[in-house]
Coordinates of C-alpha atoms in Angstrom, one line a residue:
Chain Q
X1 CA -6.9 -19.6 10.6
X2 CA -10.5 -20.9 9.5
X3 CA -12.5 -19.2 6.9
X4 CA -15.6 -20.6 5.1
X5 CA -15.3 -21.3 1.3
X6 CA -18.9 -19.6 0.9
X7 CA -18.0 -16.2 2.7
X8 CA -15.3 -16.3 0.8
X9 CA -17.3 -16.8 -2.9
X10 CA -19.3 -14.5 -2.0
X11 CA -16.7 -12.0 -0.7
X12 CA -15.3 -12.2 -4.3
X13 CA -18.1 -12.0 -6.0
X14 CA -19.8 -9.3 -4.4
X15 CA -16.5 -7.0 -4.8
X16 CA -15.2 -8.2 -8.7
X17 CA -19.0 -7.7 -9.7
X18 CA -19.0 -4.5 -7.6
X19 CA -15.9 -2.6 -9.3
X20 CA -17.8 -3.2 -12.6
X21 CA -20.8 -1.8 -11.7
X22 CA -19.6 1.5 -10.6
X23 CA -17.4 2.0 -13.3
X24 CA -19.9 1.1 -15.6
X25 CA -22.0 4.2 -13.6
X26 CA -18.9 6.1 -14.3
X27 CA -18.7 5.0 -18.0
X28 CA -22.5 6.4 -18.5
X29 CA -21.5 9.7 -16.3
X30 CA -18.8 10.5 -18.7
X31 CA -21.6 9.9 -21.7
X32 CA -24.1 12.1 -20.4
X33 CA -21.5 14.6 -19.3
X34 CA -20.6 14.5 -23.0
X35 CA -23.8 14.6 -24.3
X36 CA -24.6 17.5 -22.1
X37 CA -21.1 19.6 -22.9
X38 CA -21.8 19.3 -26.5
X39 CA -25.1 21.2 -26.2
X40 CA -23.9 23.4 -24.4
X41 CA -23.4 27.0 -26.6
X42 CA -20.0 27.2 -27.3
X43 CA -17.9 30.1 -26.3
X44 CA -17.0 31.7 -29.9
X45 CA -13.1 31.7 -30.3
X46 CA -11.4 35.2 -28.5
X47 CA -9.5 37.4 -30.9
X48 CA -6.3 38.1 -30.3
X49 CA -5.4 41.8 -30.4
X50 CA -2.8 42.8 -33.2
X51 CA -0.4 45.2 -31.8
X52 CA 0.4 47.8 -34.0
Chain T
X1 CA 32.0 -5.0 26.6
X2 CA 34.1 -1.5 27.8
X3 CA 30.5 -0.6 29.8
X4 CA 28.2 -0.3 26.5
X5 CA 26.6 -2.3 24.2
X6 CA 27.3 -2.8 20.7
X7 CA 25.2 -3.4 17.7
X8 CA 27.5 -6.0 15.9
X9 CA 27.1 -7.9 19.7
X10 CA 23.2 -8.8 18.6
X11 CA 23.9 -9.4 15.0
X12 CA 22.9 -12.3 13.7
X13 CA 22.6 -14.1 10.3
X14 CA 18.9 -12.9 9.5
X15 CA 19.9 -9.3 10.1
X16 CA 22.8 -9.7 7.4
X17 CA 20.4 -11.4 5.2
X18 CA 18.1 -8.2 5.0
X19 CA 21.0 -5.7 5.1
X20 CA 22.1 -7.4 1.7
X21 CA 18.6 -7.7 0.7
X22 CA 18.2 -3.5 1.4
X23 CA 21.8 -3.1 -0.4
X24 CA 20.5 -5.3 -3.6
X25 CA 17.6 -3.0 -3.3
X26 CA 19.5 0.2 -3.4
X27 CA 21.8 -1.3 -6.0
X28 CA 18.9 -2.0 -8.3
X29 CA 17.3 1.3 -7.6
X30 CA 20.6 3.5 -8.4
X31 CA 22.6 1.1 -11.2
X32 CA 19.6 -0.6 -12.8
X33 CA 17.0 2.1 -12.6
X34 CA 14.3 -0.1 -11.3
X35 CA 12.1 2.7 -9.7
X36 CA 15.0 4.3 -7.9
X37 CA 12.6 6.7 -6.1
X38 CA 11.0 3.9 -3.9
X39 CA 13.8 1.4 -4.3
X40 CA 16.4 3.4 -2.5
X41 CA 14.7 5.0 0.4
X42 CA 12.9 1.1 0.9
X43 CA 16.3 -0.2 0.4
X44 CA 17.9 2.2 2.9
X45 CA 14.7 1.4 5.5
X46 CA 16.1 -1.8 5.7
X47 CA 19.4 -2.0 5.8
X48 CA 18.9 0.8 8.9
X49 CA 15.8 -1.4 10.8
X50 CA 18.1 -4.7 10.7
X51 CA 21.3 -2.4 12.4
X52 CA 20.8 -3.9 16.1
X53 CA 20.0 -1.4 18.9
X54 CA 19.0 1.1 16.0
X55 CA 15.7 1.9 17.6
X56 CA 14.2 3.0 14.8
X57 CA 11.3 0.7 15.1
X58 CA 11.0 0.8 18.5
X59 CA 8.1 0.9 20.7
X60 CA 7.7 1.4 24.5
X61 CA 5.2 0.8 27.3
X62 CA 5.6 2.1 30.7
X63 CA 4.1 0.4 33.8
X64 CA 3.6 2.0 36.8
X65 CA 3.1 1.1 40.3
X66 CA -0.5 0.3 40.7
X67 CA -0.7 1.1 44.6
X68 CA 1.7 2.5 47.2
X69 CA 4.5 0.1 48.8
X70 CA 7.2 -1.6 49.1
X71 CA 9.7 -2.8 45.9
X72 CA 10.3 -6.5 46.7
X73 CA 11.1 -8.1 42.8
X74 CA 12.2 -6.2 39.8
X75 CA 13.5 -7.2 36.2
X76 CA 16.4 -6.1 36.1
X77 CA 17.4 -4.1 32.3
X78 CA 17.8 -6.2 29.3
X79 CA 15.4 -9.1 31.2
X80 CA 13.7 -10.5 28.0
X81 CA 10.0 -10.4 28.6
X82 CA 6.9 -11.9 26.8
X83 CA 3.1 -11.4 27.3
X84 CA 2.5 -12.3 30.7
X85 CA 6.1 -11.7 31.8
X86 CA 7.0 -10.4 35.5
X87 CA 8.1 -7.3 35.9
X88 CA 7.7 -6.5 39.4
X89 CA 6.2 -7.2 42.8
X90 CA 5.1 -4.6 45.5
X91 CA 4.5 -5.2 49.1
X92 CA 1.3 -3.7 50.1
X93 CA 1.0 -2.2 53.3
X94 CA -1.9 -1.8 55.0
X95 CA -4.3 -2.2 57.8
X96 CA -5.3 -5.8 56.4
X97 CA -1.9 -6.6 56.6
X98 CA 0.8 -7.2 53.6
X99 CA 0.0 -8.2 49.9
X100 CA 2.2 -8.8 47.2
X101 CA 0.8 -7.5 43.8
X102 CA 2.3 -8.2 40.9
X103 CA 2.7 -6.7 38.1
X104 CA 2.8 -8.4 34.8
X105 CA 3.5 -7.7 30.9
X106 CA -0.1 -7.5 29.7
X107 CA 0.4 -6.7 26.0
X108 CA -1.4 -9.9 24.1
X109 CA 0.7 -11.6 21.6
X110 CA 3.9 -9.8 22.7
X111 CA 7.0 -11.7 22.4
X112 CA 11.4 -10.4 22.8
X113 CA 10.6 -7.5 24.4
X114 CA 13.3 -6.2 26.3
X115 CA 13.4 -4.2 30.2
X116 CA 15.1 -0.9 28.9
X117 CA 14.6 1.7 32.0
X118 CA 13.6 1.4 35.4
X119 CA 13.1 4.4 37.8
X120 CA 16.1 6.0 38.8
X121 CA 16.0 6.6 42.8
X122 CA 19.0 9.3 43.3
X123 CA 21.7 7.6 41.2
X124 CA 20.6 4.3 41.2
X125 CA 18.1 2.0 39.9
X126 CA 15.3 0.9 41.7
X127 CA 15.8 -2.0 43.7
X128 CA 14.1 -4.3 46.3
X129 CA 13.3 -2.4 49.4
X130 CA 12.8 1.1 48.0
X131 CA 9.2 2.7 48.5
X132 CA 7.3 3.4 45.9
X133 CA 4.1 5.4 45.6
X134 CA 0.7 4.5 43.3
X135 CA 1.6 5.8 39.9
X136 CA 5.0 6.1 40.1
X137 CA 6.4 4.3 37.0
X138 CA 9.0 1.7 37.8
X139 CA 9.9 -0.2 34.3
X140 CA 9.6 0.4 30.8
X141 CA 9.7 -2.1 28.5
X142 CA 10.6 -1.8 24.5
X143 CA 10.3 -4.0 21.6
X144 CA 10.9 -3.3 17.7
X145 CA 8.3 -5.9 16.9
X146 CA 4.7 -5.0 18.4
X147 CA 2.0 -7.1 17.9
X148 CA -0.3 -5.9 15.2
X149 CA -2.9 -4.2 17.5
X150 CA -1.0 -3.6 20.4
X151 CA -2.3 -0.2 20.5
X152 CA -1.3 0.8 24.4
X153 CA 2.6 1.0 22.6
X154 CA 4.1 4.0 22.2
X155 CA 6.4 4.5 19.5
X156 CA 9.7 5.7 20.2
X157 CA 12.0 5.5 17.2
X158 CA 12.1 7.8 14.1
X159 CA 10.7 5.5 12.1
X160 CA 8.3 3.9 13.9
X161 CA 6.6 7.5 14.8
X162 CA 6.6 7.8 10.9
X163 CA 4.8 4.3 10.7
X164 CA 2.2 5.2 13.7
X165 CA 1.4 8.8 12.8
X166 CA 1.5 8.1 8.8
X167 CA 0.6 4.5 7.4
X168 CA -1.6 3.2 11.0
X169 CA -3.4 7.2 11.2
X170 CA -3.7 6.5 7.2
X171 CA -2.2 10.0 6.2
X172 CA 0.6 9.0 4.0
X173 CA -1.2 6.5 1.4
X174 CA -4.1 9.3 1.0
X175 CA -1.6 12.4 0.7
X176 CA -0.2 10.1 -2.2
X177 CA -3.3 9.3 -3.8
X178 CA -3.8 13.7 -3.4
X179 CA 0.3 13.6 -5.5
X180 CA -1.4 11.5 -7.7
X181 CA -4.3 13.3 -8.6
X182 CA -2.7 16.5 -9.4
X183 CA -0.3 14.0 -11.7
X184 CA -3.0 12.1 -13.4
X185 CA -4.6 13.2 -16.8
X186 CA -8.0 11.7 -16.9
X187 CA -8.7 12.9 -20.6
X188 CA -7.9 9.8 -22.5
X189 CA -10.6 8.1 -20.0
X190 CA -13.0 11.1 -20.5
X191 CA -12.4 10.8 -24.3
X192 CA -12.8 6.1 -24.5
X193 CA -15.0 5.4 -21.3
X194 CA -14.8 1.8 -22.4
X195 CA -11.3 1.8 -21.1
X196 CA -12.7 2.0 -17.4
X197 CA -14.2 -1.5 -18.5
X198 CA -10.2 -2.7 -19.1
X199 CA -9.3 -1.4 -15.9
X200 CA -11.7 -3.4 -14.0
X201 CA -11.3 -6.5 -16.3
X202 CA -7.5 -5.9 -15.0
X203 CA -9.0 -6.8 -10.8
X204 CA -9.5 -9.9 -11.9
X205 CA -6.2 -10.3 -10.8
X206 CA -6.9 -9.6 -7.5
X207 CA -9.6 -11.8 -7.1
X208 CA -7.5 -14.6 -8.3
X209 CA -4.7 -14.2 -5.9
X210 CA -7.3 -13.8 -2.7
X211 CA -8.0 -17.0 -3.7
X212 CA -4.7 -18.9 -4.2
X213 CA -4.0 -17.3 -1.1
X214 CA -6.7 -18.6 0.8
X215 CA -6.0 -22.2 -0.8
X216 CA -2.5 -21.9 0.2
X217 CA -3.7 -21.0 3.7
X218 CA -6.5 -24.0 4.0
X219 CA -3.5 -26.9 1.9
X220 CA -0.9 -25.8 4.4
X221 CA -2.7 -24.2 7.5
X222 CA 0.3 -24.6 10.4
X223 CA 2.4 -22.7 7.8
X224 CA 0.7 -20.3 5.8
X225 CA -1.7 -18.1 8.7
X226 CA -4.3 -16.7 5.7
X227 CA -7.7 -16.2 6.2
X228 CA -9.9 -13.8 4.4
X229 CA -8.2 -10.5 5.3
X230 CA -4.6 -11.7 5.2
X231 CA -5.8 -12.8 1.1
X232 CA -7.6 -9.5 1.0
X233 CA -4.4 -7.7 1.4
X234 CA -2.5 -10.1 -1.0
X235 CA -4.9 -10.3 -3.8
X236 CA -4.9 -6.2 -3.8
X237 CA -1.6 -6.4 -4.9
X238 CA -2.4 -7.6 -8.3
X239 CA -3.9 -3.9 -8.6
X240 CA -0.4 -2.9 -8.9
X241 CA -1.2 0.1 -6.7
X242 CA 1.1 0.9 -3.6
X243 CA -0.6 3.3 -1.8
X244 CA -3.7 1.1 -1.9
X245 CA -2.0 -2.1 -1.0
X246 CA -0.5 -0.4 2.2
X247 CA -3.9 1.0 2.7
X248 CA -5.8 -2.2 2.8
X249 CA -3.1 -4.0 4.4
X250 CA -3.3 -1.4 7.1
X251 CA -6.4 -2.4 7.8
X252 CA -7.0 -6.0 7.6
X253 CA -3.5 -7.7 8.3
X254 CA -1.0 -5.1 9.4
X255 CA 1.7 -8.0 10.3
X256 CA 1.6 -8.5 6.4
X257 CA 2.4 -4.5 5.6
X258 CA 6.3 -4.9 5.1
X259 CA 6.0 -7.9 3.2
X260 CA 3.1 -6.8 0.8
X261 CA 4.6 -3.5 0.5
X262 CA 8.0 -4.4 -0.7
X263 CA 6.2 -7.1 -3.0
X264 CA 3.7 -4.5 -4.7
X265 CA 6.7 -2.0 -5.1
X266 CA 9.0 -4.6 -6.6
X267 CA 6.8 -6.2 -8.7
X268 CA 5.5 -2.6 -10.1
X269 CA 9.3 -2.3 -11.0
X270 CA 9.5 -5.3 -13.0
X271 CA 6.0 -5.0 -15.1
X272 CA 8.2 -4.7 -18.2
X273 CA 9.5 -8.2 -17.3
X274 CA 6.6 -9.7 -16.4
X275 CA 3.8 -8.1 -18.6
X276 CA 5.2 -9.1 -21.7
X277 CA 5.2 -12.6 -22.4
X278 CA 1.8 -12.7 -21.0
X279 CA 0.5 -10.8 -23.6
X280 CA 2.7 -12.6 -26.4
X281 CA 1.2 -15.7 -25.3
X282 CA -2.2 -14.5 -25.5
X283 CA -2.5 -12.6 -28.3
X284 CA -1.4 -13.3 -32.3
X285 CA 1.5 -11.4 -33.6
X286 CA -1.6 -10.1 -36.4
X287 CA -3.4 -8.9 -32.9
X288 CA 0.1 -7.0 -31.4
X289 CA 0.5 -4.8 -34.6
X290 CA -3.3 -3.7 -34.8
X291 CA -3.0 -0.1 -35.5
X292 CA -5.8 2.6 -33.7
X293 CA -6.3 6.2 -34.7
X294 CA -3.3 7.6 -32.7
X295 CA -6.2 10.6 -31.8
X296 CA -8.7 10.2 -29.5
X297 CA -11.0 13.1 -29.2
X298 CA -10.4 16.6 -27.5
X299 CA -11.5 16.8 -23.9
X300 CA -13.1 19.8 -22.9
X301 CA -12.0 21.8 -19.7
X302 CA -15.8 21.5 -18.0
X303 CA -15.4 17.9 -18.9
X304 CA -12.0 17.3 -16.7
X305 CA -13.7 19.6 -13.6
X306 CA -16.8 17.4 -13.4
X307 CA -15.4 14.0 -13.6
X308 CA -13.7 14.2 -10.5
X309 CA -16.8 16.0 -8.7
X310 CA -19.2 13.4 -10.2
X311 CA -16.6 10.7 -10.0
X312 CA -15.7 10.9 -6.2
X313 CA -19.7 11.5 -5.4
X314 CA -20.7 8.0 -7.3
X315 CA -17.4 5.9 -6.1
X316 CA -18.0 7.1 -2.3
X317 CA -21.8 6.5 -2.3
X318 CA -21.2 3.0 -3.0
X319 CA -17.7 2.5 -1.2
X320 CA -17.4 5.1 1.4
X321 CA -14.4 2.7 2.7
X322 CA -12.1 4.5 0.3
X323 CA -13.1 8.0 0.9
X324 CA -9.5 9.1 2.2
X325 CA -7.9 7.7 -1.3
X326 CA -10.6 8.5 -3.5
X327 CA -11.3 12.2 -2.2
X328 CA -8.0 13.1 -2.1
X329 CA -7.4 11.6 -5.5
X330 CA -10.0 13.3 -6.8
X331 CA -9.3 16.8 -4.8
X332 CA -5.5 16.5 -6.4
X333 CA -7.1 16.1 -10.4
X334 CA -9.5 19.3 -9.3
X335 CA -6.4 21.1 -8.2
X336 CA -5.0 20.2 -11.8
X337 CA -7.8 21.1 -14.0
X338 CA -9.1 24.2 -12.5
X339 CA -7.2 27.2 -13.8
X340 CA -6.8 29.2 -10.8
X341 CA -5.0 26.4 -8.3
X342 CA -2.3 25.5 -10.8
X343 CA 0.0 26.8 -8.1
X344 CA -1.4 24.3 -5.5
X345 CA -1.3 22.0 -8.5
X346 CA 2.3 21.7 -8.8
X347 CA 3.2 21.5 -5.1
X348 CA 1.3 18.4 -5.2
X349 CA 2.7 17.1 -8.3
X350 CA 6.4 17.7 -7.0
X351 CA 8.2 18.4 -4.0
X352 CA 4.7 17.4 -2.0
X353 CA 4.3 13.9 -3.5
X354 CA 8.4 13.6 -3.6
X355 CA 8.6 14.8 0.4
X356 CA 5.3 11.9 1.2
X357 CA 7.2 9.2 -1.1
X358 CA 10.2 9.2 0.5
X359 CA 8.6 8.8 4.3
X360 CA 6.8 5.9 2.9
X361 CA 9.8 4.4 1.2
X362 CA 12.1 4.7 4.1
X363 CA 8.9 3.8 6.5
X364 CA 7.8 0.3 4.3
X365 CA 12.1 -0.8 4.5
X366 CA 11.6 -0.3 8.3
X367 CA 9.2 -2.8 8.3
X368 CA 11.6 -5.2 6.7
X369 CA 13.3 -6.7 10.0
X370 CA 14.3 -9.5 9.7
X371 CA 11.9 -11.3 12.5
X372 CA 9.0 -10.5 10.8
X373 CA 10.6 -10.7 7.0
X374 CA 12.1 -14.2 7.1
X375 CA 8.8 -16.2 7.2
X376 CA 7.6 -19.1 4.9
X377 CA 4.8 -16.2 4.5
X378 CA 6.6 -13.3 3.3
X379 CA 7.9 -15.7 0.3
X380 CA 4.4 -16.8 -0.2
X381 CA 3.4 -13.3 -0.5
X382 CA 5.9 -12.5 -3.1
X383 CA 4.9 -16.1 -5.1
X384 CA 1.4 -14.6 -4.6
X385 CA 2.2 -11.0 -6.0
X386 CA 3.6 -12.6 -8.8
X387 CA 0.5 -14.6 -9.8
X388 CA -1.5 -11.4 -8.8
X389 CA 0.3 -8.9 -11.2
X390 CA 0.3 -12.1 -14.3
X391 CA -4.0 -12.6 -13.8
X392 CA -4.1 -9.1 -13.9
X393 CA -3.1 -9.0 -17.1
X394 CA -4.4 -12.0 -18.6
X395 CA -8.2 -10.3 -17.2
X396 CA -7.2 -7.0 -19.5
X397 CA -6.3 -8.5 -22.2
X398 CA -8.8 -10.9 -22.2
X399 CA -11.7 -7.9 -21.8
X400 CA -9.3 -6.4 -24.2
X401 CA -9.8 -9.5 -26.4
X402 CA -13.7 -9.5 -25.9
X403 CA -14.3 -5.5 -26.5
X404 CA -11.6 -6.1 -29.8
X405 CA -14.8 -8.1 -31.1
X406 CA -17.5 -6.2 -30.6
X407 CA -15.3 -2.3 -31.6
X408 CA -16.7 -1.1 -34.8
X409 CA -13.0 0.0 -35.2
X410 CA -9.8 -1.7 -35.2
X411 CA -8.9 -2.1 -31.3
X412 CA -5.6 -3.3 -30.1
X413 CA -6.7 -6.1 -27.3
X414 CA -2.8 -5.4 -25.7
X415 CA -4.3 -2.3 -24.1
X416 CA -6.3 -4.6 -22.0
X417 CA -2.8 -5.1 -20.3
X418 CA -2.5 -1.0 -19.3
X419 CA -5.5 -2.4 -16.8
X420 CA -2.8 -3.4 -14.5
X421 CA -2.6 0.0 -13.2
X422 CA 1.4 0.5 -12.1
X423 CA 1.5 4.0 -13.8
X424 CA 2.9 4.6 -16.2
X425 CA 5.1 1.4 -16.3
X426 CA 2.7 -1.2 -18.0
X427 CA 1.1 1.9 -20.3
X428 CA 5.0 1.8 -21.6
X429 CA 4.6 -1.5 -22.0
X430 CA 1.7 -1.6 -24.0
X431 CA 3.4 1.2 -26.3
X432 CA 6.5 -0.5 -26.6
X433 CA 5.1 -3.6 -27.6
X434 CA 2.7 -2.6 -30.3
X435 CA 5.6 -0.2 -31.7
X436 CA 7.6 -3.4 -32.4
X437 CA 5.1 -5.2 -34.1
X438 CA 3.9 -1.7 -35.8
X439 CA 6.2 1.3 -36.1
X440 CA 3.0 3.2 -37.0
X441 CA 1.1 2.2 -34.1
X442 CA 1.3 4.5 -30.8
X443 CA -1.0 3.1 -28.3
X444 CA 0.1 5.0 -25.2
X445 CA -3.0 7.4 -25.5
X446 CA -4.9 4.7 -25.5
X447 CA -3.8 2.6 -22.9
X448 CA -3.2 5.5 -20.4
X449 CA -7.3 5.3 -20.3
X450 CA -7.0 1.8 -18.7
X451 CA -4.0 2.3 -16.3
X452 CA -5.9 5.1 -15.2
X453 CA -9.2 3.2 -14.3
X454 CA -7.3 0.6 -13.1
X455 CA -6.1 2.9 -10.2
X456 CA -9.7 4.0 -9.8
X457 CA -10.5 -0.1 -10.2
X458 CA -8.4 -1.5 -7.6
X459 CA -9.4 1.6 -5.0
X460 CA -13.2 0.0 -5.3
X461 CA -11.8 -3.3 -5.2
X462 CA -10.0 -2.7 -1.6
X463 CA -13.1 -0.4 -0.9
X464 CA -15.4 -3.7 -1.0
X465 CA -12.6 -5.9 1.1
X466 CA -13.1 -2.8 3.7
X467 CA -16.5 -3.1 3.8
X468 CA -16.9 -7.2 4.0
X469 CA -14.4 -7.9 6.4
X470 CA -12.7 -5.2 8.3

């Protein structure tokens, strides 16, 4: 089975940097996501009923 | 013998090689506990596949008469025939005069597959003499071991329609990922994003086995038949991630599918044994016992509902390879965190997931015959799993290591390890392990953020593979 040492390298490469940049896209998703929920107005806490 | 054909008359020694090997398997799964849920039904798979005339593997082809004529050769049942094997001759007859046509095996790469019918004229077989028209089929032939893309075979057995219609159609591994979805709590990741860093760190792993593989494959080439997608589908089983091995494996170097399978399963059993003195060796007793905050910070609900929107959008822009795992991975966490499909929810997260598992368990131990299991490959894979699943978690804990440096606050680098994804075995792990050196310490929040992304990690990873070289 023949395979070139480059394709390979670059097969790697391409695919080990590649996972880290798209979960470093997630990582700054889940910041801004974040940044926007804790803007956001917060729903004020619902009373519970007392039965009598 | 007595008109019929018995099973123990084909035996031979590799079959009762691999019907001990399923029984160990079962043992291990029911006495030892060793993931009993895939051990048993993989175990069972293979004892039944390596029972002779069984036919739960089997595939057919039928060949039919070509033109109208006269029968003058056929081979007979049982004939053994290869690629390029006769199967029979017609007699043309015609205002040219007579031609013989024959009419040959023409599946490439096919080897041992056996004559199992021929068309029945009245109450006999068909035999030299007897007229046939065009189209009539005269012999089917049937093998258990089809060559990987031998697509014109039709499976036959129970099993083997399993294999065509779930792992080759790609259903099962993406129902799965949809199970595991609706069982996966992506809070701690929303909570420490950093830990998707650890989970890719944790690929590393992969990488590393794709290439021993491939150096294996180029030091012994009559041997070891690697090339790039045969060390694809190796290296992606240092991901630690079944449904995603048998997915890529699927795809790039089906022959390997058993082998991988049983190897990413096994070793996912035996993290606890192999995780741990990796990480002693790499990190200080001083580094083991760090204690973190046991409380990472509260997730809101909006939170969980957009990360797997937003999540599946980014990962399948980039790798639309993975779409079947990472949308239905996704779709099974919206199912989870929206309040209104909680009933959906659970289906997946029991008796759907349980009823796809135990197809796929039953399906991968099919794939163990002995033909295609006793191979100087199939022990290279498992020597290759192994170094996969240890470089795994020597890239956490090293990222672990690094991001232990740079944290404002103390960080356990033995987290790193969770990377490996196999959840929530090496999450355990990690807990266990920092318990004993600290009883104050409880990491498992923490490292449940890694073995998540590493499931997310390794999907990209055999997303990329996909996209390079299928």
């Amino acid at each position: 089975m023949s395979f070139s040492w480059g394709e390979a390298l670059r097969v790697a490469l391409v695919g080990f940097s590649g996972v880290f940049v798209i979960l470093t896209i997630l990582w700054l998703s889940l910041k801004i996501t974040a940044a926007v929920v804790r803007r956001l107005p917060q729903k004020p806490p619902v009373e519970k009923k007392r039965s009598a | 013998m007595f008109g019929m054909e018995f099973g123990f008359q084909f035996l031979y020694w590799g079959h009762i090689v691999m019907i001990v090997l399923g029984i160990l398997f079962i043992y291990l799964g029911a006495a030892k506990d060793y993931e009993p849920l895939l051990l048993v039904p993989i175990g069972l798979g293979m004892m039944l596949v390596n029972l002779p005339l069984g036919g739960l593997m089997d595939y057919q082809l039928e060949y039919r008469a070509p033109v109208e004529g006269i029968v003058r050769q056929v081979a007979a049942p049982g004939t053994v025939v290869g690629e390029g094997g006769l199967l029979f001759t017609i007699e043309r007859t015609g205002t040219a005069g007579p031609e013989t046509v024959e009419i040959r095996v023409d599946v490439t790469g096919l080897e041992g597959a056996k004559v199992s019918a021929l068309r029945t004229v009245g109450t006999r077989s068909i035999q030299s003499g007897d007229v046939v028209l065009a189209g009539d089929r005269i012999a089917t032939i049937r093998t258990t071991r089809p060559p990987p893309l031998a697509e014109e075979m039709v499976p036959v057995g129970l099993i083997s329609r399993f294999f065509s219609y779930g792992l080759v159609w790609e259903i099962i591994p993406s129902l799965i990922f949809l199970g595991l979805g609706a069982l996966t709590d992506f809070g701690p990741v929303i909570a420490n994003p950093k830990s998707l860093l650890l989970g890719g760190a944790a690929q590393f792993g992969v990488f590393f086995a794709f290439f021993a593989a491939l150096g294996l494959g180029a030091l012994w080439p009559d041997i070891f038949h690697f090339g790039l997608r045969e060390a694809a589908s190796i290296g992606i089983i240092g991901g630690a991630d079944g449904p995603t091995t048998i997915y890529l494996t699927q795809a790039l170097a089906p022959w390997l599918l058993g082998t991988n399978a049983v190897a990413a399963y096994s070793y996912m059993a035996m993290v606890p044994l192999i995780q741990p003195p990796i990480i002693r060796l790499m990190c200080s007793k001083k580094e083991i016992a760090t204690y973190m905050k046991p409380q990472l910070r509260e997730v809101s609900k909006l939170e969980k509902i957009v990360f797997p929107v937003a999540g599946s959008i980014i990962i399948i822009l980039f790798v639309p390879q993975v779409a079947p795992l990472i949308g239905m991975f996704m779709f099974g966490n919206l199912l989870r965190e929206v309040g209104g499909t909680q009933r959906l929810a659970r289906t997946a997260q029991e008796s759907f997931i349980d009823i796809v598992t135990l197809i796929l368990g039953i399906t991968v131990g099919a794939f163990m015959s002995a033909e295609s299991f006793l191979r100087p490959e199939a022990l290279a894979v498992f020597f290759l799993g192994l170094i996969a699943f240890a470089t795994a978690t020597v890239g956490g804990v090293l990222m672990g290591k690094l991001m232990a440096k740079f944290s404002k606050e103390p960080f356990n680098p033995i987290i790193g390890a969770a990377g490996v994804s196999a959840v929530p075995m090496s999450a355990r792990v990690v807990q266990r392990m920092g318990q004993k050196a600290n009883p104050r310490s409880f990491l498992l929040m923490h490292a449940m953020g890694p073995n998540v992304a590493g499931v997310i990690g390794t999907a990209i990873a055999a997303g990329f593979f996909l996209g390079m070289l299928r």
